[in-house]
Amino acid sequence: MIEHPYSKYPMRIGAQIQPQRCSYAEIRRTAAELEELGVDVLLNWDHFFPMYGPAEGEHFECWSMLAAWAEATERVEIGPLVTCSSYRNPDLLADMARTVDHISGGRLLFGIGAGWSERDYREYGYEFGAAGRRLDALGEALVRIERRWGLLNPPPLRKVPVLIGGNGERKTLRLAALHADIWHGFGRPDQLAAKHGVLDAWCAELGRDPGEIERATRVLRKGPEEVGPALAEVGTRFVTLVISVRDFDRGHVRDWLDFRDEFNR
């Protein structure tokens, strides 16, 4: 296996619970079961409407849910995949994140991105604008969030891991090189490897050790026998499974957890 600077990280399995078309009681039970199964991280998303299937239906807000998960769970890290930098004042978002970190006992993973769902922006009264401007706003927000964490009393319980999501090579990966502890990308293993190379190049230009940035991705339906070794080969060490509450395949989760345990042995 090729040794990358970021190959030092152990394999981790996350689960992104879709907060849509179900009751919160069902979400809470699913979160509890996933923690009991042994996943490492529980994630939701920061949208205001369902992202898959019919456009209408039950849906729940990101940070209120994370605060509830902070009380309801004991071991797993929790966080958004990803929160949108445009939906809340960055200093307020930093304070919300710090509070969830304290409620959870220091288990917050802070995922953030520039936002992309035009319906969210339009219906909640935010200016959508151009993608480049949203990415510029993300960079500005990250500076303010990091500064606010240093000013809050009390501060976060640990150096909150920052996950930046997105594939854009010119702006997003540069922001990841500047700010991220984890970069979350999308695509096939070979596509991720190419993005890793771009991120590594930004690290070299900006004076950052690329080994400081854990590499992550999302898997929708494929099992570890299909894609696990290839992801590991390119240096991905954090794999997130997407969980539909009313169509929850426990065997799929167990297969990935077995792959993690065998890989880390």
Coordinates of C-alpha atoms in Angstrom, one line a residue:
M1 CA 0.0 0.0 0.0
I2 CA 1.2 3.5 -0.9
E3 CA 2.2 5.5 2.2
H4 CA 0.8 9.1 2.1
P5 CA 1.6 11.7 4.7
Y6 CA -2.0 11.3 5.9
S7 CA -1.9 7.5 5.9
K8 CA -1.0 7.7 9.7
Y9 CA -4.7 8.1 10.7
P10 CA -6.7 5.1 11.7
M11 CA -9.8 4.1 9.6
R12 CA -13.0 5.7 11.0
I13 CA -16.6 5.1 10.0
G14 CA -19.1 7.9 10.3
A15 CA -22.9 7.8 9.7
Q16 CA -24.8 10.7 8.3
I17 CA -28.4 10.4 9.4
Q18 CA -30.7 12.1 6.9
P19 CA -33.0 14.4 9.0
Q20 CA -35.9 14.1 6.6
R21 CA -39.2 12.4 6.1
C22 CA -39.4 10.9 9.6
S23 CA -40.1 11.9 13.1
Y24 CA -37.4 13.1 15.5
A25 CA -38.1 10.1 17.7
E26 CA -37.1 7.9 14.8
I27 CA -33.9 9.9 14.3
R28 CA -33.1 9.7 18.0
R29 CA -33.5 5.9 18.0
T30 CA -31.4 5.6 14.9
A31 CA -28.6 7.7 16.5
A32 CA -28.7 5.5 19.6
E33 CA -28.5 2.3 17.6
L34 CA -25.6 3.6 15.4
E35 CA -23.7 4.5 18.5
E36 CA -24.4 1.0 20.0
L37 CA -23.2 -0.6 16.7
G38 CA -19.9 1.2 17.1
V39 CA -19.7 4.0 14.5
D40 CA -17.1 6.6 15.3
V41 CA -19.0 9.8 14.2
L42 CA -22.7 10.7 13.9
L43 CA -23.4 13.5 11.4
N44 CA -26.5 15.3 10.0
W45 CA -26.7 18.1 7.4
D46 CA -27.5 21.7 7.4
H47 CA -30.5 22.2 5.1
F48 CA -34.1 23.3 5.5
F49 CA -35.8 20.9 3.2
P50 CA -35.4 17.3 2.1
M51 CA -32.5 16.7 -0.1
Y52 CA -33.5 13.4 -1.7
G53 CA -36.8 12.1 -3.0
P54 CA -40.0 14.3 -2.9
A55 CA -39.2 17.9 -2.3
E56 CA -41.8 18.3 0.6
G57 CA -41.9 16.3 3.8
E58 CA -40.8 16.4 7.4
H59 CA -37.4 17.9 8.0
F60 CA -35.4 19.1 11.1
E61 CA -32.8 21.8 11.7
C62 CA -29.2 21.0 12.1
W63 CA -27.8 22.7 15.3
S64 CA -30.9 22.1 17.5
M65 CA -30.5 18.4 16.7
L66 CA -26.8 18.4 17.4
A67 CA -27.4 19.9 20.8
A68 CA -30.0 17.1 21.5
W69 CA -27.5 14.4 20.3
A70 CA -24.9 15.9 22.6
E71 CA -27.1 15.0 25.5
A72 CA -28.4 11.7 24.1
T73 CA -25.0 10.1 23.1
E74 CA -22.0 9.2 25.2
R75 CA -19.1 8.2 23.0
V76 CA -19.4 9.2 19.3
E77 CA -18.2 12.5 17.9
I78 CA -21.1 14.5 16.5
G79 CA -21.3 17.2 13.9
P80 CA -22.7 18.6 10.7
L81 CA -21.8 17.4 7.2
V82 CA -21.7 20.2 6.7
T83 CA -23.0 23.4 8.2
C84 CA -23.4 26.3 5.8
S85 CA -21.3 29.4 6.5
S86 CA -24.1 31.7 5.0
Y87 CA -27.0 30.8 7.3
R88 CA -25.7 32.2 10.6
N89 CA -23.5 35.1 11.7
P90 CA -20.1 33.5 12.0
D91 CA -19.5 34.6 15.5
L92 CA -22.9 33.3 16.6
L93 CA -22.1 30.0 14.8
A94 CA -18.8 29.8 16.7
D95 CA -20.7 30.2 20.0
M96 CA -23.3 27.6 19.0
A97 CA -20.6 25.2 18.2
R98 CA -18.7 25.9 21.4
T99 CA -21.9 25.3 23.4
V100 CA -22.6 22.0 21.7
D101 CA -19.0 21.0 22.3
H102 CA -19.5 21.6 26.0
I103 CA -22.8 19.8 26.1
S104 CA -21.2 16.8 24.5
G105 CA -18.1 16.8 26.7
G106 CA -15.8 17.8 23.9
R107 CA -17.1 15.6 21.1
L108 CA -18.0 18.2 18.4
L109 CA -16.6 17.8 14.9
F110 CA -17.2 21.1 13.1
G111 CA -18.0 20.5 9.4
I112 CA -18.5 23.6 7.3
G113 CA -18.9 24.5 3.6
A114 CA -20.0 27.3 1.4
G115 CA -23.6 26.2 0.7
W116 CA -25.2 25.3 -2.6
S117 CA -28.9 24.7 -2.2
E118 CA -30.7 27.6 -3.8
R119 CA -34.0 26.7 -2.3
D120 CA -32.6 27.0 1.2
Y121 CA -31.3 30.5 0.5
R122 CA -34.4 31.7 -1.4
E123 CA -37.1 30.5 1.1
Y124 CA -35.2 31.5 4.2
G125 CA -34.3 35.0 2.8
Y126 CA -30.6 34.6 2.3
E127 CA -28.8 36.1 -0.8
F128 CA -27.7 33.2 -3.0
G129 CA -25.3 35.0 -5.2
A130 CA -22.5 33.5 -7.2
A131 CA -20.6 30.4 -6.0
G132 CA -17.3 32.3 -5.9
R133 CA -18.7 34.9 -3.6
R134 CA -20.1 32.2 -1.3
L135 CA -16.6 30.6 -1.1
D136 CA -15.1 34.0 -0.3
A137 CA -17.6 34.3 2.5
L138 CA -16.7 30.9 3.8
G139 CA -13.0 32.0 4.0
E140 CA -14.1 35.2 5.9
A141 CA -16.3 33.1 8.2
L142 CA -13.6 30.7 9.1
V143 CA -11.3 33.5 10.2
R144 CA -14.0 34.9 12.4
I145 CA -15.0 31.5 13.8
E146 CA -11.5 30.7 14.8
R147 CA -11.0 34.1 16.4
R148 CA -14.3 33.9 18.3
W149 CA -13.3 30.4 19.7
G150 CA -10.3 32.1 21.2
L151 CA -12.4 34.8 22.9
L152 CA -15.3 32.8 24.3
N153 CA -15.5 32.2 28.0
P154 CA -15.3 29.3 28.5
P155 CA -13.5 28.3 25.3
P156 CA -14.3 24.9 23.6
L157 CA -13.2 21.9 25.5
R158 CA -10.6 21.0 22.9
K159 CA -9.2 22.2 19.7
V160 CA -12.4 21.7 17.7
P161 CA -11.6 19.6 14.6
V162 CA -12.6 21.6 11.5
L163 CA -13.9 19.6 8.5
I164 CA -14.2 21.5 5.2
G165 CA -16.3 19.8 2.5
G166 CA -16.1 20.4 -1.2
N167 CA -14.1 19.6 -4.3
G168 CA -13.3 23.0 -5.7
E169 CA -9.5 23.1 -6.5
R170 CA -9.0 26.9 -6.7
K171 CA -10.8 28.1 -3.6
T172 CA -12.2 25.2 -1.5
L173 CA -9.0 23.1 -1.3
R174 CA -6.9 26.2 -0.6
L175 CA -9.2 27.0 2.3
A176 CA -8.8 23.4 3.5
A177 CA -5.0 23.8 3.4
L178 CA -5.3 26.9 5.5
H179 CA -8.0 25.8 8.1
A180 CA -9.0 22.2 7.9
D181 CA -8.1 19.3 10.2
I182 CA -10.2 17.1 7.9
W183 CA -11.0 17.5 4.2
H184 CA -14.2 15.8 2.9
G185 CA -14.4 15.2 -0.8
F186 CA -16.6 13.4 -3.3
G187 CA -16.0 11.0 -6.1
R188 CA -14.3 7.7 -7.0
P189 CA -11.1 6.7 -5.3
D190 CA -9.0 7.8 -8.4
Q191 CA -10.8 11.2 -8.4
L192 CA -10.2 11.6 -4.7
A193 CA -6.5 10.8 -5.3
A194 CA -6.3 13.6 -7.8
K195 CA -7.9 16.0 -5.3
H196 CA -5.5 14.9 -2.6
G197 CA -2.7 15.9 -4.9
V198 CA -4.2 19.4 -5.4
L199 CA -4.6 19.7 -1.6
D200 CA -1.1 18.6 -1.0
A201 CA 0.2 21.2 -3.5
W202 CA -1.8 24.0 -1.7
C203 CA -0.2 22.8 1.6
A204 CA 3.2 23.1 0.0
E205 CA 2.5 26.6 -1.2
L206 CA 1.1 27.7 2.1
G207 CA 3.6 26.0 4.4
R208 CA 1.2 23.4 5.8
D209 CA 2.1 19.8 6.5
P210 CA -0.4 17.7 4.4
G211 CA -0.1 15.0 7.0
E212 CA -2.1 17.3 9.4
I213 CA -5.2 16.9 7.2
E214 CA -7.2 13.7 7.5
R215 CA -8.9 12.7 4.3
A216 CA -12.6 11.8 4.2
T217 CA -15.4 10.9 1.8
R218 CA -19.0 9.6 1.6
V219 CA -20.2 6.2 0.5
L220 CA -23.9 5.8 -0.5
R221 CA -24.6 2.1 -1.2
K222 CA -21.3 0.4 -1.9
G223 CA -19.9 -2.1 0.5
P224 CA -16.3 -2.3 1.7
E225 CA -15.5 -5.2 -0.6
E226 CA -16.3 -2.9 -3.5
V227 CA -14.5 0.2 -2.6
G228 CA -12.9 0.0 0.8
P229 CA -9.3 -1.1 -0.2
A230 CA -9.2 1.4 -3.1
L231 CA -10.2 4.3 -0.7
A232 CA -7.6 3.1 1.8
E233 CA -5.0 2.9 -1.0
V234 CA -5.4 6.6 -1.9
G235 CA -5.2 7.7 1.8
T236 CA -8.8 8.1 2.7
R237 CA -9.3 7.2 6.4
F238 CA -12.7 8.6 7.3
V239 CA -15.6 7.0 5.5
T240 CA -19.2 8.3 6.1
L241 CA -22.2 6.1 5.3
V242 CA -25.5 7.8 4.4
I243 CA -28.4 6.5 6.6
S244 CA -32.0 6.8 5.6
V245 CA -33.9 6.4 8.9
R246 CA -36.8 4.4 7.4
D247 CA -34.6 2.3 5.2
F248 CA -31.7 1.6 7.6
D249 CA -29.5 -1.3 6.4
R250 CA -27.8 -2.5 9.6
G251 CA -25.8 -5.2 7.8
H252 CA -24.2 -2.5 5.5
V253 CA -23.1 -0.6 8.6
R254 CA -21.7 -3.7 10.2
D255 CA -19.8 -4.7 7.1
W256 CA -18.0 -1.3 7.1
L257 CA -17.3 -1.5 10.8
D258 CA -15.8 -5.0 10.3
F259 CA -13.6 -3.5 7.5
R260 CA -12.5 -0.7 9.9
D261 CA -11.6 -3.1 12.6
E262 CA -9.7 -5.4 10.3
F263 CA -7.8 -2.5 8.7
N264 CA -6.9 -1.0 12.1
R265 CA -5.8 -4.3 13.6

